[in-house]
Amino acid sequence: MSQYTGRPEDPTRGRPADDTDEPDEFDDLDEDFDDEPRGFGATLLAGIKELVIVVVLAMALSFIVKTWLFQAFYIPSGSMENTLVRDDRVIVSKLTPGPFDLKRGDVVVFEDPGVPSPWLGGAGEVRSTVGGPFHDALVFVGLLPEDSENHLIKRVIGLPGDHVEADGDSGEIKVNGVEITEPYVKPGDAPSEGKKFDVVVPAGRVWVMGDHRSDSSDSRWHDDGTGATGSVPMDKIVGRALFVVWPIDHVTWLGVPERTFSEVPSPATPSTRPTGKATVNPAPGSKPSASTTKVAS
C-alpha cells in the first residue's frame, strides 16, 4: 500500500517573488520608465508632422466638398437686394441641378453665358491678386470664396418650356398665363421695370432675373425677343444658393417662395405655345449698368 506523503512541495516556497521564473506584468512598464524622455527637438518635429497631416487632410476634404458638393461665393453688387446685399457670403449646393431638380424661385449661381456679349461687360477677366499665391491656394481648395468674378447670381423665373411675359409697365410678370406676385422684389421696383418681353424659354435653359429689378442686367436685357439669348443654359449653372453665412447678422436660409409659383401650371404643349416674339422697349435712358450681381469664383 502506497503511503500518502501530502501536497507536492511548491518549488517557489520560501523564495522571494522576484526569483520566480514567470514574467511580471509590470516588467514592460518598468522598461518604458527607464527610457530617456524625448528631447525638445524630437517632440517639436513630431508635432509638426501631425499638424501637416491634419492640414493636408483638411485641404483635401475641402477640395472634394468644393468640387462636388458645396462652394462659397461672395456678393459684390446690389442686383439681388434686398434678398442679398453687397459683401454677403453664400453657400451654393452643386447638387442642384443634378440629383435635385431646379425649381422656379431658386436663387442660382451661373457662369457668364457670354451671349450675345458678356453679361459682365468684360469684368469676368478681372481677378483679385490680394494675398498672392497663398490666397490663391486657399481659394483653389475652397477655404476662401473664389474671386474670378465671372459668375452671376439671379433668381429662376422660368424653366424650360415656360412662357414668360411682362408688359414693361407696373404689371406683374406672367408665367404660363398666370400672374405671379413676387414678395422678394426690392420695394419700389416694378416687376419688369420698364422692359417688355414675351418669350418661351428654350429647352435646356432658364429665364433669370435679379430681385433688384431696376439694377439688374439679367435675362430681360440680353434677349433678342426669342428667349434664346437672354436665357441661361442649364450647363452654365453652378448650383443653387442655399443660405447666407456671413456677416453673422445676415445669416438666413434662402428658401423658395412656394406661394409665388404654386398656381403656375406646367408648360403648354409645343403646338399651343406662343411664338415668343417680343418688342424691345428699353426704359427711358439706357439699360441698367452691367454691374450685375457678380459672384466671384
mmCIF file of N, CA and C in Angstrom, residues 121-191:
data_model
loop_
_atom_site.group_PDB
_atom_site.id
_atom_site.type_symbol
_atom_site.label_atom_id
_atom_site.label_comp_id
_atom_site.label_asym_id
_atom_site.label_seq_id
_atom_site.Cartn_x
_atom_site.Cartn_y
_atom_site.Cartn_z
ATOM 1 N N GLY A 121 -19.708 92.580 -68.972
ATOM 2 C CA GLY A 121 -19.032 93.664 -69.663
ATOM 3 C C GLY A 121 -17.527 93.604 -69.579
ATOM 4 N N GLY A 122 -16.971 92.380 -69.594
ATOM 5 C CA GLY A 122 -15.524 92.241 -69.544
ATOM 6 C C GLY A 122 -14.983 92.069 -68.142
ATOM 7 N N ALA A 123 -15.829 92.260 -67.136
ATOM 8 C CA ALA A 123 -15.338 92.146 -65.756
ATOM 9 C C ALA A 123 -14.915 90.733 -65.419
ATOM 10 N N GLY A 124 -15.369 89.762 -66.260
ATOM 11 C CA GLY A 124 -15.025 88.386 -65.986
ATOM 12 C C GLY A 124 -13.539 88.098 -66.119
ATOM 13 N N GLU A 125 -12.797 89.017 -66.752
ATOM 14 C CA GLU A 125 -11.370 88.797 -66.916
ATOM 15 C C GLU A 125 -10.569 89.307 -65.728
ATOM 16 N N VAL A 126 -11.224 89.930 -64.782
ATOM 17 C CA VAL A 126 -10.525 90.534 -63.650
ATOM 18 C C VAL A 126 -10.410 89.541 -62.515
ATOM 19 N N ARG A 127 -9.220 89.422 -61.949
ATOM 20 C CA ARG A 127 -9.009 88.570 -60.781
ATOM 21 C C ARG A 127 -8.365 89.376 -59.674
ATOM 22 N N SER A 128 -8.785 89.115 -58.476
ATOM 23 C CA SER A 128 -8.147 89.749 -57.338
ATOM 24 C C SER A 128 -6.779 89.122 -57.106
ATOM 25 N N THR A 129 -5.787 89.926 -56.786
ATOM 26 C CA THR A 129 -4.453 89.409 -56.502
ATOM 27 C C THR A 129 -4.106 89.569 -55.028
ATOM 28 N N VAL A 130 -5.089 89.959 -54.224
ATOM 29 C CA VAL A 130 -4.839 90.154 -52.801
ATOM 30 C C VAL A 130 -4.440 88.831 -52.167
ATOM 31 N N GLY A 131 -3.317 88.824 -51.474
ATOM 32 C CA GLY A 131 -2.893 87.619 -50.781
ATOM 33 C C GLY A 131 -1.906 86.779 -51.557
ATOM 34 N N GLY A 132 -1.776 87.017 -52.870
ATOM 35 C CA GLY A 132 -0.788 86.303 -53.659
ATOM 36 C C GLY A 132 -1.039 84.808 -53.741
ATOM 37 N N PRO A 133 0.031 84.025 -53.916
ATOM 38 C CA PRO A 133 -0.103 82.571 -54.103
ATOM 39 C C PRO A 133 -0.812 81.860 -52.953
ATOM 40 N N PHE A 134 -0.553 82.308 -51.716
ATOM 41 C CA PHE A 134 -1.197 81.665 -50.566
ATOM 42 C C PHE A 134 -2.707 81.844 -50.640
ATOM 43 N N HIS A 135 -3.143 83.055 -50.983
ATOM 44 C CA HIS A 135 -4.573 83.336 -51.133
ATOM 45 C C HIS A 135 -5.168 82.465 -52.238
ATOM 46 N N ASP A 136 -4.461 82.368 -53.379
ATOM 47 C CA ASP A 136 -4.954 81.571 -54.497
ATOM 48 C C ASP A 136 -5.057 80.096 -54.122
ATOM 49 N N ALA A 137 -4.127 79.615 -53.312
ATOM 50 C CA ALA A 137 -4.160 78.214 -52.889
ATOM 51 C C ALA A 137 -5.387 77.948 -52.027
ATOM 52 N N LEU A 138 -5.694 78.864 -51.113
ATOM 53 C CA LEU A 138 -6.871 78.688 -50.259
ATOM 54 C C LEU A 138 -8.157 78.761 -51.076
ATOM 55 N N VAL A 139 -8.170 79.615 -52.097
ATOM 56 C CA VAL A 139 -9.329 79.698 -52.990
ATOM 57 C C VAL A 139 -9.487 78.391 -53.760
ATOM 58 N N PHE A 140 -8.367 77.849 -54.233
ATOM 59 C CA PHE A 140 -8.401 76.634 -55.043
ATOM 60 C C PHE A 140 -8.999 75.458 -54.280
ATOM 61 N N VAL A 141 -8.624 75.317 -53.021
ATOM 62 C CA VAL A 141 -9.138 74.177 -52.244
ATOM 63 C C VAL A 141 -10.488 74.458 -51.629
ATOM 64 N N GLY A 142 -10.980 75.702 -51.747
ATOM 65 C CA GLY A 142 -12.321 76.001 -51.256
ATOM 66 C C GLY A 142 -12.398 76.576 -49.868
ATOM 67 N N LEU A 143 -11.242 76.935 -49.274
ATOM 68 C CA LEU A 143 -11.272 77.506 -47.928
ATOM 69 C C LEU A 143 -11.583 78.998 -47.951
ATOM 70 N N LEU A 144 -11.511 79.626 -49.134
ATOM 71 C CA LEU A 144 -11.907 81.016 -49.316
ATOM 72 C C LEU A 144 -12.833 81.105 -50.519
ATOM 73 N N PRO A 145 -13.774 82.074 -50.538
ATOM 74 C CA PRO A 145 -14.626 82.241 -51.716
ATOM 75 C C PRO A 145 -13.783 82.591 -52.935
ATOM 76 N N GLU A 146 -14.168 82.060 -54.090
ATOM 77 C CA GLU A 146 -13.427 82.356 -55.302
ATOM 78 C C GLU A 146 -13.717 83.778 -55.769
ATOM 79 N N ASP A 147 -12.760 84.351 -56.518
ATOM 80 C CA ASP A 147 -12.895 85.759 -56.857
ATOM 81 C C ASP A 147 -12.542 86.083 -58.304
ATOM 82 N N SER A 148 -12.792 85.151 -59.223
ATOM 83 C CA SER A 148 -12.519 85.440 -60.620
ATOM 84 C C SER A 148 -13.581 86.338 -61.230
ATOM 85 N N GLU A 149 -14.717 86.491 -60.530
ATOM 86 C CA GLU A 149 -15.781 87.406 -60.916
ATOM 87 C C GLU A 149 -16.353 87.115 -62.304
ATOM 88 N N ASN A 150 -16.421 85.852 -62.691
ATOM 89 C CA ASN A 150 -17.055 85.507 -63.957
ATOM 90 C C ASN A 150 -18.353 84.747 -63.736
ATOM 91 N N HIS A 151 -18.909 84.873 -62.530
ATOM 92 C CA HIS A 151 -20.178 84.245 -62.208
ATOM 93 C C HIS A 151 -21.183 85.309 -61.780
ATOM 94 N N LEU A 152 -22.455 84.986 -61.947
ATOM 95 C CA LEU A 152 -23.543 85.865 -61.533
ATOM 96 C C LEU A 152 -24.511 85.079 -60.667
ATOM 97 N N ILE A 153 -25.355 85.824 -59.951
ATOM 98 C CA ILE A 153 -26.368 85.171 -59.122
ATOM 99 C C ILE A 153 -27.708 85.848 -59.388
ATOM 100 N N LYS A 154 -28.714 85.057 -59.724
ATOM 101 C CA LYS A 154 -30.054 85.555 -60.058
ATOM 102 C C LYS A 154 -31.099 84.557 -59.573
ATOM 103 N N ARG A 155 -32.364 84.937 -59.773
ATOM 104 C CA ARG A 155 -33.467 84.053 -59.391
ATOM 105 C C ARG A 155 -34.105 83.453 -60.641
ATOM 106 N N VAL A 156 -34.396 82.168 -60.579
ATOM 107 C CA VAL A 156 -35.049 81.493 -61.700
ATOM 108 C C VAL A 156 -36.529 81.872 -61.732
ATOM 109 N N ILE A 157 -36.963 82.438 -62.860
ATOM 110 C CA ILE A 157 -38.372 82.803 -63.041
ATOM 111 C C ILE A 157 -39.067 81.830 -63.976
ATOM 112 N N GLY A 158 -38.353 81.390 -65.003
ATOM 113 C CA GLY A 158 -38.940 80.464 -65.961
ATOM 114 C C GLY A 158 -38.055 79.258 -66.206
ATOM 115 N N LEU A 159 -38.667 78.071 -66.214
ATOM 116 C CA LEU A 159 -37.968 76.817 -66.516
ATOM 117 C C LEU A 159 -38.099 76.499 -68.006
ATOM 118 N N PRO A 160 -37.389 75.498 -68.495
ATOM 119 C CA PRO A 160 -37.502 75.152 -69.914
ATOM 120 C C PRO A 160 -38.960 74.927 -70.326
ATOM 121 N N GLY A 161 -39.361 75.590 -71.415
ATOM 122 C CA GLY A 161 -40.722 75.453 -71.918
ATOM 123 C C GLY A 161 -41.706 76.456 -71.358
ATOM 124 N N ASP A 162 -41.345 77.163 -70.289
ATOM 125 C CA ASP A 162 -42.264 78.151 -69.699
ATOM 126 C C ASP A 162 -42.451 79.358 -70.621
ATOM 127 N N HIS A 163 -43.672 79.868 -70.637
ATOM 128 C CA HIS A 163 -43.989 81.102 -71.356
ATOM 129 C C HIS A 163 -43.950 82.245 -70.338
ATOM 130 N N VAL A 164 -42.941 83.103 -70.468
ATOM 131 C CA VAL A 164 -42.741 84.202 -69.515
ATOM 132 C C VAL A 164 -42.992 85.516 -70.233
ATOM 133 N N GLU A 165 -43.805 86.380 -69.616
ATOM 134 C CA GLU A 165 -44.142 87.646 -70.275
ATOM 135 C C GLU A 165 -44.367 88.754 -69.251
ATOM 136 N N ALA A 166 -44.169 89.991 -69.716
ATOM 137 C CA ALA A 166 -44.413 91.174 -68.894
ATOM 138 C C ALA A 166 -44.702 92.340 -69.822
ATOM 139 N N ASP A 167 -45.542 93.277 -69.365
ATOM 140 C CA ASP A 167 -45.936 94.394 -70.229
ATOM 141 C C ASP A 167 -44.958 95.556 -70.199
ATOM 142 N N GLY A 168 -43.949 95.475 -69.337
ATOM 143 C CA GLY A 168 -42.962 96.536 -69.275
ATOM 144 C C GLY A 168 -43.379 97.717 -68.426
ATOM 145 N N ASP A 169 -44.615 97.704 -67.925
ATOM 146 C CA ASP A 169 -45.081 98.795 -67.069
ATOM 147 C C ASP A 169 -45.050 98.322 -65.618
ATOM 148 N N SER A 170 -46.111 98.610 -64.910
ATOM 149 C CA SER A 170 -46.144 98.231 -63.495
ATOM 150 C C SER A 170 -46.830 96.890 -63.264
ATOM 151 N N GLY A 171 -47.284 96.251 -64.355
ATOM 152 C CA GLY A 171 -47.986 94.983 -64.221
ATOM 153 C C GLY A 171 -47.081 93.855 -63.761
ATOM 154 N N GLU A 172 -47.719 92.813 -63.196
ATOM 155 C CA GLU A 172 -46.957 91.674 -62.715
ATOM 156 C C GLU A 172 -46.473 90.816 -63.890
ATOM 157 N N ILE A 173 -45.476 89.999 -63.618
ATOM 158 C CA ILE A 173 -44.977 89.059 -64.611
ATOM 159 C C ILE A 173 -45.921 87.856 -64.666
ATOM 160 N N LYS A 174 -46.100 87.307 -65.865
ATOM 161 C CA LYS A 174 -46.920 86.116 -66.031
ATOM 162 C C LYS A 174 -46.040 84.938 -66.435
ATOM 163 N N VAL A 175 -46.321 83.798 -65.831
ATOM 164 C CA VAL A 175 -45.636 82.554 -66.194
ATOM 165 C C VAL A 175 -46.704 81.541 -66.577
ATOM 166 N N ASN A 176 -46.669 81.102 -67.831
ATOM 167 C CA ASN A 176 -47.676 80.182 -68.374
ATOM 168 C C ASN A 176 -49.088 80.712 -68.171
ATOM 169 N N GLY A 177 -49.229 82.019 -68.365
ATOM 170 C CA GLY A 177 -50.536 82.662 -68.306
ATOM 171 C C GLY A 177 -50.995 83.060 -66.922
ATOM 172 N N VAL A 178 -50.245 82.707 -65.887
ATOM 173 C CA VAL A 178 -50.630 83.024 -64.512
ATOM 174 C C VAL A 178 -49.787 84.180 -63.990
ATOM 175 N N GLU A 179 -50.471 85.210 -63.505
ATOM 176 C CA GLU A 179 -49.776 86.374 -62.940
ATOM 177 C C GLU A 179 -49.215 86.005 -61.572
ATOM 178 N N ILE A 180 -47.958 86.291 -61.372
ATOM 179 C CA ILE A 180 -47.323 85.925 -60.098
ATOM 180 C C ILE A 180 -47.052 87.166 -59.252
ATOM 181 N N THR A 181 -47.120 86.984 -57.954
ATOM 182 C CA THR A 181 -46.794 88.055 -57.011
ATOM 183 C C THR A 181 -45.448 87.719 -56.389
ATOM 184 N N GLU A 182 -44.501 88.642 -56.508
ATOM 185 C CA GLU A 182 -43.123 88.379 -56.092
ATOM 186 C C GLU A 182 -42.752 89.200 -54.854
ATOM 187 N N PRO A 183 -42.846 88.615 -53.682
ATOM 188 C CA PRO A 183 -42.552 89.347 -52.437
ATOM 189 C C PRO A 183 -41.078 89.687 -52.280
ATOM 190 N N TYR A 184 -40.211 89.033 -53.039
ATOM 191 C CA TYR A 184 -38.777 89.246 -52.912
ATOM 192 C C TYR A 184 -38.259 90.436 -53.725
ATOM 193 N N VAL A 185 -39.086 90.985 -54.637
ATOM 194 C CA VAL A 185 -38.653 92.136 -55.429
ATOM 195 C C VAL A 185 -38.422 93.331 -54.511
ATOM 196 N N LYS A 186 -37.335 94.044 -54.740
ATOM 197 C CA LYS A 186 -36.990 95.167 -53.870
ATOM 198 C C LYS A 186 -38.111 96.197 -53.861
ATOM 199 N N PRO A 187 -38.545 96.644 -52.689
ATOM 200 C CA PRO A 187 -39.602 97.648 -52.596
ATOM 201 C C PRO A 187 -39.276 98.871 -53.442
ATOM 202 N N GLY A 188 -40.289 99.325 -54.189
ATOM 203 C CA GLY A 188 -40.097 100.486 -55.051
ATOM 204 C C GLY A 188 -39.840 100.121 -56.496
ATOM 205 N N ASP A 189 -39.434 98.871 -56.751
ATOM 206 C CA ASP A 189 -39.191 98.419 -58.121
ATOM 207 C C ASP A 189 -40.451 97.792 -58.702
ATOM 208 N N ALA A 190 -40.674 98.017 -60.013
ATOM 209 C CA ALA A 190 -41.755 97.327 -60.710
ATOM 210 C C ALA A 190 -41.254 95.947 -61.128
ATOM 211 N N PRO A 191 -42.155 94.957 -61.246
ATOM 212 C CA PRO A 191 -41.736 93.594 -61.574
ATOM 213 C C PRO A 191 -40.880 93.477 -62.833
#
